[in-house]
Short mmCIF file of C-alpha atoms in Angstrom, two decimals:
data_model
loop_
_atom_site.label_atom_id
_atom_site.label_comp_id
_atom_site.label_asym_id
_atom_site.label_seq_id
_atom_site.Cartn_x
_atom_site.Cartn_y
_atom_site.Cartn_z
CA MET A 1 13.06 14.88 -97.25
CA SER A 2 10.13 13.45 -99.22
CA ASN A 3 7.11 11.83 -97.62
CA PRO A 4 8.00 8.76 -95.64
CA THR A 5 7.35 5.43 -97.39
CA LEU A 6 6.86 3.66 -94.09
CA THR A 7 5.81 5.04 -90.76
CA ALA A 8 5.66 3.00 -87.58
CA HIS A 9 3.91 4.81 -84.79
CA ASN A 10 4.13 3.64 -81.18
CA LEU A 11 4.18 -0.04 -82.10
CA VAL A 12 3.58 -2.32 -79.13
CA ARG A 13 3.48 -6.08 -79.02
CA ARG A 14 2.76 -7.79 -75.72
CA TYR A 15 3.05 -11.46 -74.87
CA GLY A 16 1.23 -11.59 -71.56
CA PRO A 17 2.76 -8.98 -69.28
CA HIS A 18 6.00 -8.97 -71.27
CA ALA A 19 6.33 -6.36 -74.01
CA ALA A 20 8.43 -7.82 -76.82
CA VAL A 21 8.16 -4.51 -78.66
CA ASP A 22 7.59 -1.44 -76.56
CA HIS A 23 6.40 1.79 -78.20
CA VAL A 24 8.62 1.75 -81.23
CA SER A 25 8.26 4.62 -83.69
CA PHE A 26 10.30 5.36 -86.76
CA GLU A 27 10.12 6.49 -90.36
CA LEU A 28 11.62 5.27 -93.57
CA HIS A 29 12.19 7.50 -96.58
CA ARG A 30 12.38 6.85 -100.25
CA GLY A 31 15.72 5.63 -101.52
CA GLU A 32 16.96 4.90 -98.05
CA VAL A 33 18.49 1.73 -96.62
CA LEU A 34 17.81 1.49 -92.92
CA GLY A 35 19.92 -0.89 -90.88
CA PHE A 36 18.00 -2.48 -88.06
CA LEU A 37 20.32 -3.77 -85.37
CA GLY A 38 19.93 -5.46 -82.06
CA PRO A 39 21.00 -8.49 -80.07
CA ASN A 40 19.05 -11.73 -80.43
CA GLY A 41 15.64 -11.47 -78.84
CA ALA A 42 15.58 -7.68 -78.95
CA GLY A 43 12.29 -7.67 -80.86
CA LYS A 44 13.56 -7.00 -84.38
CA SER A 45 11.77 -9.90 -86.01
CA THR A 46 8.59 -9.22 -84.07
CA THR A 47 8.69 -5.61 -85.27
CA MET A 48 9.16 -6.74 -88.86
CA GLN A 49 6.29 -9.19 -88.59
CA MET A 50 4.09 -6.33 -87.47
CA LEU A 51 5.32 -4.06 -90.26
CA THR A 52 4.35 -6.70 -92.81
CA GLY A 53 0.97 -7.62 -91.39
CA ASN A 54 1.99 -11.08 -90.24
CA LEU A 55 1.37 -10.21 -86.64
CA ALA A 56 -1.25 -7.85 -85.30
CA PRO A 57 0.24 -5.18 -83.02
CA SER A 58 -1.15 -4.82 -79.50
CA GLY A 59 -1.00 -1.08 -80.06
CA GLY A 60 0.20 1.54 -82.47
CA SER A 61 -0.07 1.75 -86.23
CA VAL A 62 1.85 1.13 -89.42
CA ARG A 63 1.44 3.18 -92.58
CA ILE A 64 2.95 2.16 -95.88
CA CYS A 65 3.15 5.12 -98.27
CA GLY A 66 0.44 6.77 -96.22
CA VAL A 67 -1.88 3.73 -96.33
CA ASP A 68 -2.84 2.31 -92.95
CA LEU A 69 -1.93 -1.37 -92.74
CA ARG A 70 -4.80 -2.26 -90.45
CA GLU A 71 -7.52 -0.39 -92.30
CA HIS A 72 -6.46 -1.15 -95.87
CA PRO A 73 -4.22 -4.22 -95.63
CA ARG A 74 -4.62 -5.05 -99.30
CA GLU A 75 -3.41 -1.70 -100.64
CA ALA A 76 -0.65 -1.48 -98.05
CA LYS A 77 0.66 -5.00 -98.59
CA ALA A 78 0.78 -4.52 -102.36
CA ARG A 79 3.48 -1.89 -101.76
CA LEU A 80 5.50 -4.15 -99.52
CA GLY A 81 8.05 -6.90 -100.11
CA TYR A 82 9.15 -9.09 -97.24
CA LEU A 83 11.84 -11.68 -96.76
CA PRO A 84 11.38 -13.32 -93.34
CA GLU A 85 14.15 -15.05 -91.42
CA THR A 86 13.33 -18.34 -93.10
CA PRO A 87 12.71 -17.71 -96.81
CA PRO A 88 9.13 -18.84 -97.47
CA LEU A 89 9.69 -21.05 -100.50
CA TYR A 90 7.60 -23.89 -101.87
CA ARG A 91 10.03 -26.70 -102.46
CA ASP A 92 7.82 -28.41 -105.00
CA LEU A 93 7.70 -25.48 -107.41
CA THR A 94 10.38 -24.37 -109.84
CA VAL A 95 11.99 -20.96 -109.49
CA ASP A 96 10.00 -19.60 -112.42
CA GLU A 97 6.71 -21.02 -111.19
CA PHE A 98 7.28 -19.60 -107.75
CA LEU A 99 8.15 -16.12 -108.98
CA ILE A 100 5.16 -16.07 -111.31
CA LEU A 101 2.97 -17.07 -108.38
CA ALA A 102 4.49 -14.31 -106.24
CA ALA A 103 3.90 -11.76 -109.00
CA LYS A 104 0.29 -12.87 -109.49
CA LEU A 105 -0.51 -12.83 -105.80
CA HIS A 106 0.96 -9.36 -105.52
CA ARG A 107 -1.35 -8.22 -108.31
CA VAL A 108 1.19 -7.55 -111.00
CA GLY A 109 -0.77 -6.95 -114.23
CA LYS A 110 -1.16 -9.95 -116.52
CA GLY A 111 0.93 -8.50 -119.34
CA GLU A 112 3.74 -7.44 -117.02
CA ILE A 113 4.30 -10.70 -115.17
CA ALA A 114 6.90 -12.12 -117.55
CA ALA A 115 8.91 -8.90 -117.54
CA ALA A 116 8.69 -8.57 -113.75
CA VAL A 117 9.88 -12.13 -113.21
CA ALA A 118 12.72 -11.70 -115.70
CA ARG A 119 13.84 -8.50 -113.99
CA ALA A 120 13.77 -10.04 -110.51
CA LYS A 121 15.77 -13.03 -111.73
CA GLU A 122 18.27 -10.78 -113.41
CA ARG A 123 18.78 -8.65 -110.31
CA CYS A 124 19.19 -11.61 -107.99
CA GLY A 125 21.36 -13.69 -110.31
CA LEU A 126 18.79 -16.43 -110.79
CA LYS A 127 18.73 -16.57 -114.57
CA LYS A 128 20.42 -19.95 -114.81
CA VAL A 129 18.22 -21.75 -112.31
CA GLY A 130 14.78 -20.68 -113.57
CA ARG A 131 13.65 -24.20 -114.34
CA LYS A 132 15.14 -25.85 -111.30
CA LEU A 133 13.02 -27.11 -108.45
CA ILE A 134 13.39 -24.96 -105.36
CA GLY A 135 13.97 -28.06 -103.24
CA ALA A 136 17.12 -28.73 -105.29
CA LEU A 137 18.63 -25.25 -104.83
CA SER A 138 21.61 -24.52 -102.61
CA LYS A 139 21.17 -22.27 -99.60
CA GLY A 140 22.68 -19.29 -101.37
CA TYR A 141 20.26 -19.57 -104.26
CA ARG A 142 17.31 -20.02 -101.92
CA GLN A 143 18.28 -16.86 -100.11
CA ARG A 144 18.48 -15.01 -103.43
CA LEU A 145 15.13 -16.41 -104.45
CA GLY A 146 13.77 -15.20 -101.11
CA ILE A 147 14.89 -11.69 -102.06
CA ALA A 148 13.58 -12.09 -105.60
CA GLN A 149 10.06 -12.93 -104.35
CA ALA A 150 10.19 -9.85 -102.14
CA ILE A 151 11.01 -7.49 -105.03
CA VAL A 152 9.24 -9.10 -107.98
CA HIS A 153 6.25 -6.75 -107.74
CA ASN A 154 8.55 -3.72 -107.53
CA PRO A 155 7.34 -2.68 -104.06
CA GLU A 156 8.10 0.69 -102.59
CA VAL A 157 9.22 -0.81 -99.30
CA VAL A 158 11.41 -3.89 -99.03
CA ILE A 159 11.91 -5.52 -95.64
CA LEU A 160 14.72 -8.05 -95.32
CA ASP A 161 15.21 -10.04 -92.14
CA GLU A 162 18.79 -11.27 -91.91
CA PRO A 163 19.21 -11.86 -95.64
CA THR A 164 22.85 -12.95 -95.50
CA VAL A 165 22.68 -15.63 -92.82
CA GLY A 166 24.42 -18.81 -93.88
CA LEU A 167 25.93 -17.46 -97.07
CA ASP A 168 29.56 -17.66 -98.11
CA PRO A 169 31.62 -14.44 -98.26
CA LEU A 170 31.25 -14.08 -101.98
CA GLN A 171 27.50 -14.44 -101.86
CA ILE A 172 27.34 -12.01 -98.96
CA ARG A 173 29.14 -9.45 -101.07
CA GLU A 174 26.72 -9.96 -103.94
CA ILE A 175 23.68 -9.66 -101.70
CA ARG A 176 25.04 -6.50 -100.12
CA SER A 177 25.59 -4.84 -103.45
CA LEU A 178 22.10 -5.93 -104.44
CA ILE A 179 20.73 -4.28 -101.30
CA ARG A 180 22.61 -1.09 -102.11
CA GLU A 181 21.17 -1.19 -105.58
CA LEU A 182 17.65 -1.73 -104.22
CA GLY A 183 18.13 1.31 -102.02
CA GLY A 184 18.31 3.43 -105.17
CA GLU A 185 14.59 3.22 -105.97
CA HIS A 186 12.98 1.33 -103.12
CA SER A 187 13.23 1.92 -99.41
CA VAL A 188 14.85 -0.97 -97.62
CA ILE A 189 14.83 -2.11 -94.02
CA LEU A 190 17.66 -4.50 -93.37
CA SER A 191 17.72 -6.43 -90.14
CA THR A 192 20.98 -8.03 -89.17
CA HIS A 193 23.44 -8.45 -86.40
CA ILE A 194 26.46 -8.23 -88.60
CA LEU A 195 27.81 -4.74 -88.01
CA PRO A 196 30.04 -4.44 -91.11
CA GLU A 197 26.98 -5.26 -93.18
CA VAL A 198 25.26 -2.17 -91.88
CA GLU A 199 28.35 -0.07 -92.43
CA SER A 200 28.71 -1.20 -96.01
CA ALA A 201 25.07 -1.15 -97.09
CA CYS A 202 23.04 1.27 -94.99
CA ASP A 203 22.42 5.02 -94.91
CA ARG A 204 20.87 5.08 -91.49
CA VAL A 205 20.94 2.78 -88.52
CA GLN A 206 18.70 2.11 -85.58
CA ILE A 207 19.42 -0.18 -82.66
CA MET A 208 16.82 -2.05 -80.69
CA ASN A 209 17.33 -3.55 -77.27
CA GLU A 210 14.81 -5.31 -75.06
CA GLY A 211 11.89 -4.15 -77.15
CA LYS A 212 12.86 -0.48 -77.20
CA LEU A 213 14.48 1.64 -79.82
CA VAL A 214 17.65 2.86 -78.14
CA PHE A 215 19.51 4.53 -80.99
CA GLN A 216 18.77 6.20 -84.31
CA ASP A 217 21.21 8.09 -86.48
CA THR A 218 22.60 8.34 -89.96
CA LEU A 219 25.75 6.41 -90.58
CA ALA A 220 27.53 9.52 -91.78
CA SER A 221 27.03 11.46 -88.57
CA LEU A 222 27.85 8.37 -86.55
CA LYS A 223 31.22 8.15 -88.21
CA GLU A 224 31.96 11.78 -87.42
CA GLN A 225 31.06 11.43 -83.76
CA ALA A 226 32.48 8.15 -82.67
CA GLY A 227 35.75 8.28 -84.54
CA SER A 228 37.43 4.98 -85.12
CA GLY A 229 35.30 2.95 -82.69
CA GLY A 230 32.29 3.57 -84.87
CA LEU A 231 29.17 1.51 -84.89
CA GLU A 232 30.56 -1.37 -82.87
CA GLU A 233 31.37 0.86 -79.93
CA VAL A 234 27.88 2.36 -79.91
CA PHE A 235 26.26 -1.04 -80.25
CA VAL A 236 28.21 -2.62 -77.42
CA LYS A 237 27.67 0.35 -75.15
CA LEU A 238 23.94 0.48 -75.69
CA THR A 239 23.13 -3.20 -75.55
CA LEU A 240 25.61 -4.32 -72.92
CA SER A 241 24.99 -1.59 -70.38
CA GLU A 242 21.33 -2.50 -70.11
CA GLU A 243 22.00 -6.17 -69.65
CA THR A 244 24.57 -5.73 -66.91
CA ALA A 245 22.55 -3.09 -65.09
CA PRO A 246 21.14 -4.34 -61.77
CA MET B 1 -6.64 -14.49 -106.63
CA ILE B 2 -8.63 -17.37 -105.18
CA LEU B 3 -8.26 -19.27 -108.42
CA THR B 4 -4.53 -18.53 -108.61
CA LEU B 5 -4.13 -20.06 -105.18
CA ALA B 6 -6.39 -22.99 -106.02
CA ALA B 7 -4.34 -23.67 -109.15
CA LYS B 8 -1.17 -23.58 -107.09
CA GLU B 9 -2.55 -26.12 -104.62
CA LEU B 10 -3.72 -28.37 -107.40
CA LYS B 11 -0.34 -28.14 -109.06
CA SER B 12 1.45 -28.97 -105.82
CA LEU B 13 -0.85 -31.96 -105.34
CA PHE B 14 -0.27 -33.29 -108.82
CA GLY B 15 3.41 -32.56 -108.49
CA SER B 16 3.67 -34.92 -105.55
CA PRO B 17 3.68 -38.70 -105.76
CA LEU B 18 1.14 -38.77 -102.95
CA ALA B 19 -1.73 -37.53 -105.11
CA TRP B 20 -0.98 -39.98 -107.90
CA SER B 21 -0.63 -42.84 -105.45
CA VAL B 22 -3.95 -41.95 -103.90
CA LEU B 23 -5.62 -41.89 -107.30
CA ALA B 24 -4.00 -45.17 -108.34
CA VAL B 25 -4.86 -47.02 -105.12
CA LEU B 26 -8.43 -45.74 -105.14
CA GLN B 27 -8.90 -46.65 -108.76
CA ALA B 28 -7.65 -50.19 -108.13
CA LEU B 29 -9.93 -50.54 -105.13
CA LEU B 30 -12.97 -49.14 -106.88
CA ALA B 31 -12.33 -51.23 -109.98
CA TYR B 32 -12.27 -54.35 -107.81
CA VAL B 33 -15.59 -53.46 -106.23
CA PHE B 34 -17.03 -52.52 -109.61
CA LEU B 35 -16.07 -55.82 -111.21
CA GLY B 36 -17.27 -57.76 -108.20
CA GLN B 37 -20.68 -56.09 -108.35
CA LEU B 38 -20.86 -56.52 -112.09
CA ASP B 39 -20.09 -60.18 -111.74
CA ALA B 40 -22.80 -60.60 -109.12
CA TYR B 41 -25.27 -58.77 -111.34
CA LEU B 42 -24.49 -60.94 -114.36
CA SER B 43 -24.90 -64.15 -112.41
CA LEU B 44 -28.21 -62.93 -110.98
CA GLN B 45 -29.53 -61.49 -114.23
CA PRO B 46 -31.40 -64.60 -115.47
CA ARG B 47 -33.33 -64.77 -112.22
CA LEU B 48 -33.92 -61.01 -112.10
CA THR B 49 -35.76 -61.02 -115.39
CA ALA B 50 -38.39 -63.21 -113.77
CA LEU B 51 -39.24 -60.44 -111.30
CA ALA B 52 -42.03 -58.00 -112.04
CA ASN B 53 -39.99 -54.88 -111.28
CA PRO B 54 -36.33 -55.95 -111.32
CA PRO B 55 -33.52 -53.68 -110.07
CA GLY B 56 -31.49 -52.33 -112.98
CA VAL B 57 -27.77 -52.47 -113.51
CA THR B 58 -27.37 -48.95 -112.14
CA GLU B 59 -28.92 -49.94 -108.84
CA MET B 60 -27.08 -53.22 -108.60
CA VAL B 61 -23.63 -52.00 -109.65
CA ALA B 62 -23.31 -48.22 -109.57
CA VAL B 63 -25.05 -47.58 -106.26
CA PRO B 64 -22.83 -49.90 -104.18
CA LEU B 65 -19.83 -48.54 -106.07
CA PHE B 66 -20.64 -44.98 -105.01
CA GLY B 67 -21.22 -46.21 -101.48
CA VAL B 68 -17.69 -47.58 -101.40
CA ALA B 69 -16.36 -44.44 -103.08
CA ALA B 70 -17.79 -42.34 -100.24
CA LEU B 71 -15.94 -44.46 -97.68
CA VAL B 72 -12.78 -44.30 -99.74
CA LEU B 73 -13.11 -40.50 -99.89
CA LEU B 74 -13.37 -40.50 -96.12
CA MET B 75 -10.04 -42.30 -95.86
CA ALA B 76 -8.26 -40.34 -98.58
CA THR B 77 -9.23 -36.75 -97.78
CA PRO B 78 -7.21 -36.47 -94.54
CA LEU B 79 -4.09 -37.55 -96.42
CA LEU B 80 -4.57 -34.73 -98.88
CA SER B 81 -5.93 -32.02 -96.61
CA MET B 82 -3.52 -32.44 -93.73
CA ARG B 83 -0.62 -30.53 -95.22
CA LEU B 84 -2.63 -27.65 -96.67
CA ILE B 85 -2.05 -25.30 -93.75
CA ALA B 86 -0.14 -27.40 -91.21
CA GLY B 87 2.52 -28.14 -93.82
CA GLU B 88 2.90 -24.48 -94.70
CA ARG B 89 3.20 -23.64 -91.05
CA ARG B 90 5.87 -26.29 -90.56
CA ASP B 91 7.83 -25.10 -93.61
CA ARG B 92 7.26 -21.46 -92.60
CA THR B 93 5.78 -20.59 -95.96
CA LEU B 94 2.56 -19.23 -94.50
CA THR B 95 4.36 -15.87 -94.24
CA PHE B 96 4.44 -15.75 -98.02
CA LEU B 97 0.65 -15.77 -98.15
CA PHE B 98 0.16 -13.50 -95.14
CA SER B 99 2.51 -10.86 -96.58
CA ALA B 100 0.79 -10.87 -99.95
CA PRO B 101 -2.17 -8.57 -100.50
CA LEU B 102 -4.69 -11.34 -99.84
CA SER B 103 -7.45 -11.59 -97.29
CA LEU B 104 -7.56 -14.65 -95.06
CA THR B 105 -10.85 -15.62 -96.69
CA GLU B 106 -9.15 -15.65 -100.08
CA ILE B 107 -6.33 -17.83 -98.76
CA VAL B 108 -8.73 -20.31 -97.16
CA LEU B 109 -11.07 -20.45 -100.16
CA GLY B 110 -8.14 -20.89 -102.54
CA LYS B 111 -6.85 -23.85 -100.61
CA PHE B 112 -10.33 -25.30 -100.24
CA LEU B 113 -11.10 -25.05 -103.95
CA GLY B 114 -7.73 -26.53 -104.89
CA LEU B 115 -8.40 -29.57 -102.73
CA LEU B 116 -12.00 -29.82 -103.88
CA ALA B 117 -10.87 -29.85 -107.52
CA PHE B 118 -8.65 -32.81 -106.74
CA LEU B 119 -11.42 -34.59 -104.85
CA ALA B 120 -13.68 -33.99 -107.85
CA ALA B 121 -11.19 -35.98 -109.88
CA VAL B 122 -11.46 -38.73 -107.27
CA ALA B 123 -15.26 -38.59 -107.52
CA ALA B 124 -15.01 -38.81 -111.30
CA LEU B 125 -13.46 -42.28 -111.05
CA PRO B 126 -16.61 -44.15 -109.95
CA ALA B 127 -18.78 -41.92 -112.13
CA LEU B 128 -16.80 -42.86 -115.23
CA MET B 129 -16.90 -46.53 -114.31
CA ALA B 130 -20.65 -46.32 -113.89
CA LEU B 131 -20.94 -44.59 -117.27
CA SER B 132 -19.02 -47.43 -118.89
CA LEU B 133 -22.03 -49.63 -118.16
CA TYR B 134 -23.89 -47.60 -120.75
CA ALA B 135 -21.89 -49.43 -123.39
CA GLY B 136 -23.68 -52.64 -122.51
CA GLY B 137 -27.22 -51.53 -121.72
CA ALA B 138 -29.54 -48.90 -120.37
CA LEU B 139 -28.41 -46.65 -117.55
CA ASP B 140 -30.35 -44.66 -114.99
CA PHE B 141 -28.59 -41.33 -115.50
CA GLY B 142 -30.61 -39.61 -112.82
CA LEU B 143 -29.39 -42.08 -110.24
CA VAL B 144 -25.77 -41.72 -111.34
CA LEU B 145 -25.99 -37.92 -111.28
CA ALA B 146 -27.59 -37.91 -107.84
CA ASN B 147 -24.78 -40.10 -106.57
CA LEU B 148 -22.14 -37.90 -108.18
CA LEU B 149 -23.69 -34.79 -106.68
CA GLY B 150 -23.81 -36.46 -103.28
CA LEU B 151 -20.19 -37.49 -103.55
CA LEU B 152 -19.11 -33.97 -104.51
CA LEU B 153 -21.03 -32.43 -101.62
CA LEU B 154 -19.53 -34.98 -99.28
CA ALA B 155 -16.10 -34.11 -100.64
CA ALA B 156 -16.75 -30.42 -99.94
CA ALA B 157 -17.71 -31.21 -96.35
CA PHE B 158 -14.65 -33.41 -95.87
CA ALA B 159 -12.35 -30.83 -97.46
CA ALA B 160 -13.63 -28.03 -95.24
CA LEU B 161 -13.32 -30.05 -92.06
CA GLY B 162 -9.90 -31.37 -93.11
CA LEU B 163 -8.72 -27.83 -93.83
CA PHE B 164 -9.91 -26.71 -90.43
CA PHE B 165 -7.98 -29.43 -88.63
CA SER B 166 -4.96 -28.55 -90.73
CA SER B 167 -5.19 -24.96 -89.50
CA LEU B 168 -5.04 -26.05 -85.87
CA THR B 169 -1.52 -27.41 -85.79
CA ALA B 170 1.93 -27.29 -87.36
CA SER B 171 2.08 -31.06 -87.67
CA PRO B 172 0.44 -32.47 -90.80
CA THR B 173 0.29 -35.96 -89.29
CA LEU B 174 -1.60 -34.69 -86.29
CA ALA B 175 -3.98 -32.81 -88.58
CA GLY B 176 -4.47 -35.95 -90.65
CA ILE B 177 -5.29 -38.28 -87.79
CA SER B 178 -7.62 -35.75 -86.16
CA SER B 179 -9.48 -35.28 -89.43
CA LEU B 180 -9.79 -39.02 -89.92
CA GLY B 181 -11.11 -39.38 -86.38
CA ALA B 182 -13.63 -36.61 -86.91
CA PHE B 183 -14.81 -38.03 -90.25
CA LEU B 184 -15.25 -41.51 -88.84
CA GLY B 185 -16.95 -40.12 -85.77
CA LEU B 186 -19.45 -38.21 -87.89
CA TRP B 187 -19.89 -41.20 -90.11
CA VAL B 188 -20.97 -43.58 -87.37
CA VAL B 189 -22.44 -41.10 -84.92
CA ASN B 190 -25.95 -42.46 -85.47
CA MET B 191 -24.92 -46.10 -85.44
CA ALA B 192 -26.13 -47.03 -81.98
CA VAL B 193 -29.24 -44.85 -82.12
CA THR B 194 -32.49 -46.80 -82.26
CA ASP B 195 -34.83 -43.83 -82.15
CA PRO B 196 -35.41 -42.87 -85.81
CA ASN B 197 -36.13 -39.26 -84.85
CA SER B 198 -32.93 -38.76 -82.90
CA ALA B 199 -31.00 -35.56 -83.58
CA LEU B 200 -27.87 -37.63 -84.11
CA HIS B 201 -29.22 -38.71 -87.48
CA THR B 202 -29.19 -35.10 -88.54
CA LEU B 203 -25.52 -34.87 -87.63
CA SER B 204 -24.45 -38.00 -89.43
CA LEU B 205 -22.70 -37.45 -92.74
CA LEU B 206 -23.54 -40.98 -93.78
CA LYS B 207 -27.25 -40.48 -93.28
CA HIS B 208 -27.25 -37.48 -95.59
CA PHE B 209 -25.15 -39.21 -98.19
CA GLU B 210 -27.47 -42.22 -98.14
CA SER B 211 -30.31 -40.18 -99.60
CA PHE B 212 -28.18 -39.26 -102.61
CA ASN B 213 -27.02 -42.84 -102.82
CA ARG B 214 -30.64 -43.96 -103.19
CA GLY B 215 -31.18 -41.34 -105.85
CA LEU B 216 -33.02 -38.91 -103.61
CA VAL B 217 -31.87 -35.31 -104.09
CA ASP B 218 -33.28 -33.55 -101.04
CA SER B 219 -32.64 -29.84 -100.59
CA ALA B 220 -32.29 -30.43 -96.84
CA ASP B 221 -29.36 -32.76 -97.50
CA ILE B 222 -27.79 -30.32 -99.91
CA ALA B 223 -28.18 -27.54 -97.35
CA TYR B 224 -26.65 -29.74 -94.66
CA PHE B 225 -23.47 -30.30 -96.65
CA LEU B 226 -23.20 -26.68 -97.75
CA VAL B 227 -23.71 -25.32 -94.24
CA PHE B 228 -21.28 -27.88 -92.88
CA ALA B 229 -18.58 -26.82 -95.35
CA ALA B 230 -19.22 -23.08 -94.91
CA LEU B 231 -19.10 -23.40 -91.14
CA PHE B 232 -15.71 -25.08 -91.08
CA LEU B 233 -14.29 -22.70 -93.68
CA ALA B 234 -15.39 -19.81 -91.47
CA PHE B 235 -13.77 -21.52 -88.48
CA THR B 236 -10.54 -21.85 -90.45
CA VAL B 237 -10.52 -18.14 -91.29
CA ARG B 238 -11.14 -17.35 -87.62
CA ARG B 239 -8.36 -19.64 -86.58
CA LEU B 240 -5.84 -18.01 -88.93
CA ASP B 241 -6.94 -14.58 -87.79
CA ASN B 242 -6.39 -15.59 -84.19
CA GLN B 243 -2.93 -16.78 -85.05
CA ARG B 244 -2.11 -13.33 -86.40
CA LEU B 245 -3.44 -11.78 -83.22
CA GLY B 246 -1.89 -14.26 -80.84
CA GLY B 247 1.41 -14.85 -82.59
#
């Protein structure tokens, strides 16, 4: 496969003596959608915050397209789009204003801003609400806008933390097909605890439990191995056994 | 990048009723003081002409007006600065800035300049009123400019300290009241001091503003305000960096 677009190497995050993320290493390749699974509190969000430079790791390194996040945060972050658990939206701006701001801050060239914003709106189905205030948007639209701000600068790596929480089934379907589409040219990390979402949208899956990466495989080979039980069986086995262990 | 952020802050301020209310209330207050002073000046004018070296209209009207404006700035800045970082933390929008290819210094300076631009508009209110006196007589432009410069430097100091308090918490109200307390504390810190050489005078914001208010542009006063602002901006950057480290 081609060079990895994102490399996490031995990431550690400690809170006092407790390691929320414990030596996590993985790679992400171009055109790939990686499903990031784990029970609540497994350290998924903490990992994503470290991947995006929102939280400094206690140890380990992150490279985005070969650029070290700690040494060259500016270059690395320009290649990164991030939707956190709570979409970071300014309620007092309109959709257009917000996306233009996102494009500018991510150093999209002056002449390309309008086209970049139009494309992001098109992809996320936001064309009709461009002039609306964000505070007046429904939850589904806010979630879409959250994705739009993450992809407006056409980043090589897109990181989405539970993008479909609180959406209705129809919207979930739209977002999933959008994620699949994104996987065509960008690399995507999708964190979720909805298993069917991973099965429908991802190429590869990794499961995290209690700060450690406990499982990594492609979805295709998983299907061959586990038969009909599939992902759910693996997930339950890996995350439950550790919790019930003495 | 800094200017893009500053423009965004300014836009958010002017997009909210708070900023307009602040401007309206301040303007009403300052206009009242202005007219009161003008009235006093006009009633005293016949007697003033008898003096050998009478105080001009600038001294009698504009100087007290700027004095009040400084106090008004002290009250208004916390209202405007409190949400700059605390509000973003509460709404969880700080991630948006942290994930963008921006340094913390750029984020802090952008917010600072956005607020300062608004406070400059506040400072323009008394300056314009003072200039209106020119329509009816001679004006001491040097004195007005010194006052305006003093007010702007004071605004920079207030904005930096307000921004710092805003970076300490996720509650804008808490940031606001702490800033107000700090401003007032610095304002009156030399109040009870009888020794004219006390170090507390050096700390007092009021003391430094008073020189400008009298028309005295002293480089030591300018340096005081600039160092004050730079110090708290640096503290704010440190504070945000620590947040990234500490989670």
